[in-house]
Structures are given as structure tokens and as C-alpha cells.
Short mmCIF file of C-alpha atoms in Angstrom, two decimals:
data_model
loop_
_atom_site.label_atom_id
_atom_site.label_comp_id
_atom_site.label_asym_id
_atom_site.label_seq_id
_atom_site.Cartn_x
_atom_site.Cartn_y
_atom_site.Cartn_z
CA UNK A 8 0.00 0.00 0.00
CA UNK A 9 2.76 2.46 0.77
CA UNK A 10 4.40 1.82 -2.18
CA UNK A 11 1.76 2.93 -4.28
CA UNK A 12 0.97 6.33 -2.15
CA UNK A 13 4.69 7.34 -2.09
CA UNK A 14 4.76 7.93 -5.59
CA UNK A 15 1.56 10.23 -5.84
CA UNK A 16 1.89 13.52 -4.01
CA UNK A 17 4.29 11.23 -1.45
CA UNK A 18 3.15 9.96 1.47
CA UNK A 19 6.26 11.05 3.01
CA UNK A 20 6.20 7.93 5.37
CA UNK A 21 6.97 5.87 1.79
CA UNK A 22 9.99 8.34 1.08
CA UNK A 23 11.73 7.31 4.32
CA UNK A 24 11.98 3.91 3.03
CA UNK A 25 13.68 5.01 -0.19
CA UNK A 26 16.06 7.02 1.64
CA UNK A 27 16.93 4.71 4.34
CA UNK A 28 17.99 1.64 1.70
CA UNK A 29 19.84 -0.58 2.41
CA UNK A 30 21.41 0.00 -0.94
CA UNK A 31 21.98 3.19 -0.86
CA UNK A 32 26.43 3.80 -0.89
CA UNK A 33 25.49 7.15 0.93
CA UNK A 34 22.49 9.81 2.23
CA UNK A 35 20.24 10.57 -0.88
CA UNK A 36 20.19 13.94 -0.20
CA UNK A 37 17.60 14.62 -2.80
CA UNK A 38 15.35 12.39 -1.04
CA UNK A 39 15.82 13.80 2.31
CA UNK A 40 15.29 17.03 1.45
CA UNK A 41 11.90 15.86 -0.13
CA UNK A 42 10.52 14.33 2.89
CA UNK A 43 11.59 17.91 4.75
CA UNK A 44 9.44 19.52 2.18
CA UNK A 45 6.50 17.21 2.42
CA UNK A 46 6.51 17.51 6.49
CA UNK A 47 6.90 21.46 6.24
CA UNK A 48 3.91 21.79 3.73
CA UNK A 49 1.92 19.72 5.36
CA UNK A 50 2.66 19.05 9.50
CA UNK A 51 0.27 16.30 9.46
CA UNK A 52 2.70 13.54 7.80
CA UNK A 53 5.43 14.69 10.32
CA UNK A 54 3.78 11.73 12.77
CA UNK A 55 3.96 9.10 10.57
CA UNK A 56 7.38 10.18 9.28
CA UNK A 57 9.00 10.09 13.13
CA UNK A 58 7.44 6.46 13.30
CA UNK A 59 8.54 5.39 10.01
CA UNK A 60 12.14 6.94 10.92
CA UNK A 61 12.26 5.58 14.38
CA UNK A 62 11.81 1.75 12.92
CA UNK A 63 14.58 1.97 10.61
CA UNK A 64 16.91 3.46 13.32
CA UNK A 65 16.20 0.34 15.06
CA UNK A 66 16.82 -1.76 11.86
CA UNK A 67 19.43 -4.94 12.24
CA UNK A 68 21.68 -3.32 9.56
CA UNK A 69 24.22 -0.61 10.69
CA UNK A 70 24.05 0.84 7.23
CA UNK A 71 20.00 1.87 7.35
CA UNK A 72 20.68 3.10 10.91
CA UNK A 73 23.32 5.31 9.69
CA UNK A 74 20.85 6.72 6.79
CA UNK A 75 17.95 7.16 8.98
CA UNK A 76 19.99 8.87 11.21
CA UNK A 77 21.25 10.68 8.64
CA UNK A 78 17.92 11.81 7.76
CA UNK A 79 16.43 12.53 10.90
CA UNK A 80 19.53 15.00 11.61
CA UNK A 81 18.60 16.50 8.36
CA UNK A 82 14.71 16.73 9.38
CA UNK A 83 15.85 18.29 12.67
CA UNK A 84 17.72 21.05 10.95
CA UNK A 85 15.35 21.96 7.87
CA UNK A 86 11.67 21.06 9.52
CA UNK A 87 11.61 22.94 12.99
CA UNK A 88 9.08 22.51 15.40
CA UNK A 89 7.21 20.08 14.55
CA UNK A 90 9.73 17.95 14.28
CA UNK A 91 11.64 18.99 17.38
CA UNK A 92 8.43 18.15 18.87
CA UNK A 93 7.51 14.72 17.79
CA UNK A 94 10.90 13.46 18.21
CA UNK A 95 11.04 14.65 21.70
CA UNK A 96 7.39 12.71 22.12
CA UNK A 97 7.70 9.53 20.41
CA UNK A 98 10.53 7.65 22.46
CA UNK A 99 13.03 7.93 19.44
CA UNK A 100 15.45 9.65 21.62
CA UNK A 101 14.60 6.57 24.38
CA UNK A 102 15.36 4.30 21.18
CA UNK A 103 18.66 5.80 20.21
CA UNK A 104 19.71 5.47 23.67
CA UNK A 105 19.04 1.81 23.71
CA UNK A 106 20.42 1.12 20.77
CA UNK A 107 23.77 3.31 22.18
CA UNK A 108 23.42 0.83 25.69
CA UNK A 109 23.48 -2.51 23.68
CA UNK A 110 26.76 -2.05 21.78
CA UNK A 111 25.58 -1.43 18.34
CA UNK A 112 27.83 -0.80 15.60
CA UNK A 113 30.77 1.98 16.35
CA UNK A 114 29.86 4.36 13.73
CA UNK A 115 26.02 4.04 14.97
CA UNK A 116 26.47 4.63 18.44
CA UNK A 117 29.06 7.36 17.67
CA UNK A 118 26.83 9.30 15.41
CA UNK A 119 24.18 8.45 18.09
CA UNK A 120 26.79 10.45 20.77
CA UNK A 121 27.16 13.42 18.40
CA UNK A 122 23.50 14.03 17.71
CA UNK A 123 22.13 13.94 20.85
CA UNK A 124 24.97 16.41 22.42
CA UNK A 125 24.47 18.71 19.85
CA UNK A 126 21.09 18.46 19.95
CA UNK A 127 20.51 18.96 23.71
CA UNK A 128 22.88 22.34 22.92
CA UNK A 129 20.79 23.58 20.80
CA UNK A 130 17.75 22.96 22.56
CA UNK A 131 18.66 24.62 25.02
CA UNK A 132 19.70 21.52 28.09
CA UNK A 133 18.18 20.63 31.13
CA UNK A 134 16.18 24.51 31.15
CA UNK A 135 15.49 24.35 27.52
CA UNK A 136 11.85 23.73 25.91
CA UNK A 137 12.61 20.20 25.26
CA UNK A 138 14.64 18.81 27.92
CA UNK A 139 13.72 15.23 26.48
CA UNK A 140 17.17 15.35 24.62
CA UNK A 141 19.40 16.46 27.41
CA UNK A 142 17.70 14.05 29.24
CA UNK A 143 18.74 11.54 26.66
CA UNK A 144 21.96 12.59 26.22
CA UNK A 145 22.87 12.68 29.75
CA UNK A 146 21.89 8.77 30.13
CA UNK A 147 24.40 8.42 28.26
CA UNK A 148 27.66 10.90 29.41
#
């Protein structure tokens, strides 16, 4: 079903699939920057994009955990609040720090690390409007 709604105007939840593959060499940047478009003209997908993001950070394959981390660094940047938002709500900073805790991949957990302590920096730590990622990040320190 997906499949055939991702091609239309994009269900934006399809995209993440395409730009989380596992044969992808690197971040499809084109792609990524789509699915920031789709969420920012139209805040409603951003739900379904988080979840869709959130499953393929958990994936088995270090490679499409790198990507969708990848992309949800580039969603933080380019969507704003709405993002900020969801990811502080929907556990996927609880789900990076598990994956982080059970000795994933190097490059995963340290692009896990360097996220979430820029991220609590810019949101502004403990005092900020989303302490969810200091919180995170200091689970981890």
C-alpha cells in the first residue's frame, strides 16, 4: 500500500523507506530534502514520518541506521518545530539510547553520541523547551 501512495503527491512515510535503503552507498540527499518539504507543507505527515524513521533506526543493519539517522539530523535542521516536537514525544530519543546501551555498531552509536549532544545544545539543556534530549543525552555521558 505504501508503495503505491509514495509515488503520488508522497506519502512522506513511503519516502523514508527510499532514503533509508539498504542499498543506498550514501544519504540521498535529494530524497531527504523531499521528505523535509513534504513535512513542512503539510505538518500532518510529520507523525507518521517520526514512526517510520524511528523503525529503521532500530533496523538490524548498521548501514540503514546510519541513513535514517542521517535523515532525521537533516529533518531536525530543515523542519523545525514540529519535528523537534515529535521526536522529543515519540521515544526515538529513548530508542537511540538503547540502541547506544546494547553495543551497536561503532559508527552508529558514535553518530548516536554526536546528535544527541548537539542536539541537547541547541535545545537549550536541562532549562530548555525540550529537555527530552538532554535528558537523553545525559543517560548516556
Amino acid at each position: 500500500v505504501l508503495e503505491g501512495r509514495a509515488e503520488g503527491m508522497g506519502s512522506a512515510a513511503g519516502l523514508v523507506d527510499k532514503a533509508t535503503s539498504d542499498l543506498l552507498v550514501g544519504p540521498d540527499w535529494t530524497v531527504n530534502l523531499e521528505i523535509c518539504d513534504v513535512i513542512n507543507n503539510d505538518h500532518g505527515q510529520a507523525k507518521d514520518v517520526i514512526r517510520a524513521v524511528k523503525k529503521r533506526i532500530g533496523h538490524k543493519s548498521p548501514r540503514v541506521q546510519l541513513l535514517a539517522l542521517t535523515l532525521l539530523e537533516t529533518m531536525i535542521k530543515n523542519c523545525g518545530e514540529i519535528v523537534h516536537f515529535q521526536v522529543a514525544e515519540r521515544n526515538i530519543l529513548q530508542e537511540m539510547v538503547k540502541i547506544v546501551r546494547k553495543k551497536a555498531d561503532m559508527n552508529v552509536r558514535d553518530k548516536i553520541l554526536v546528535l544527541l549532544d548537539a542536539w541537547q545544545e541547541a535545545f537549550g539543556g536541562p532549562r530548555g523547551k525540550y529537555p527530552q534530549y538532554f535528558w537523553a543525552y545525559d543517560e548516556l555521558r
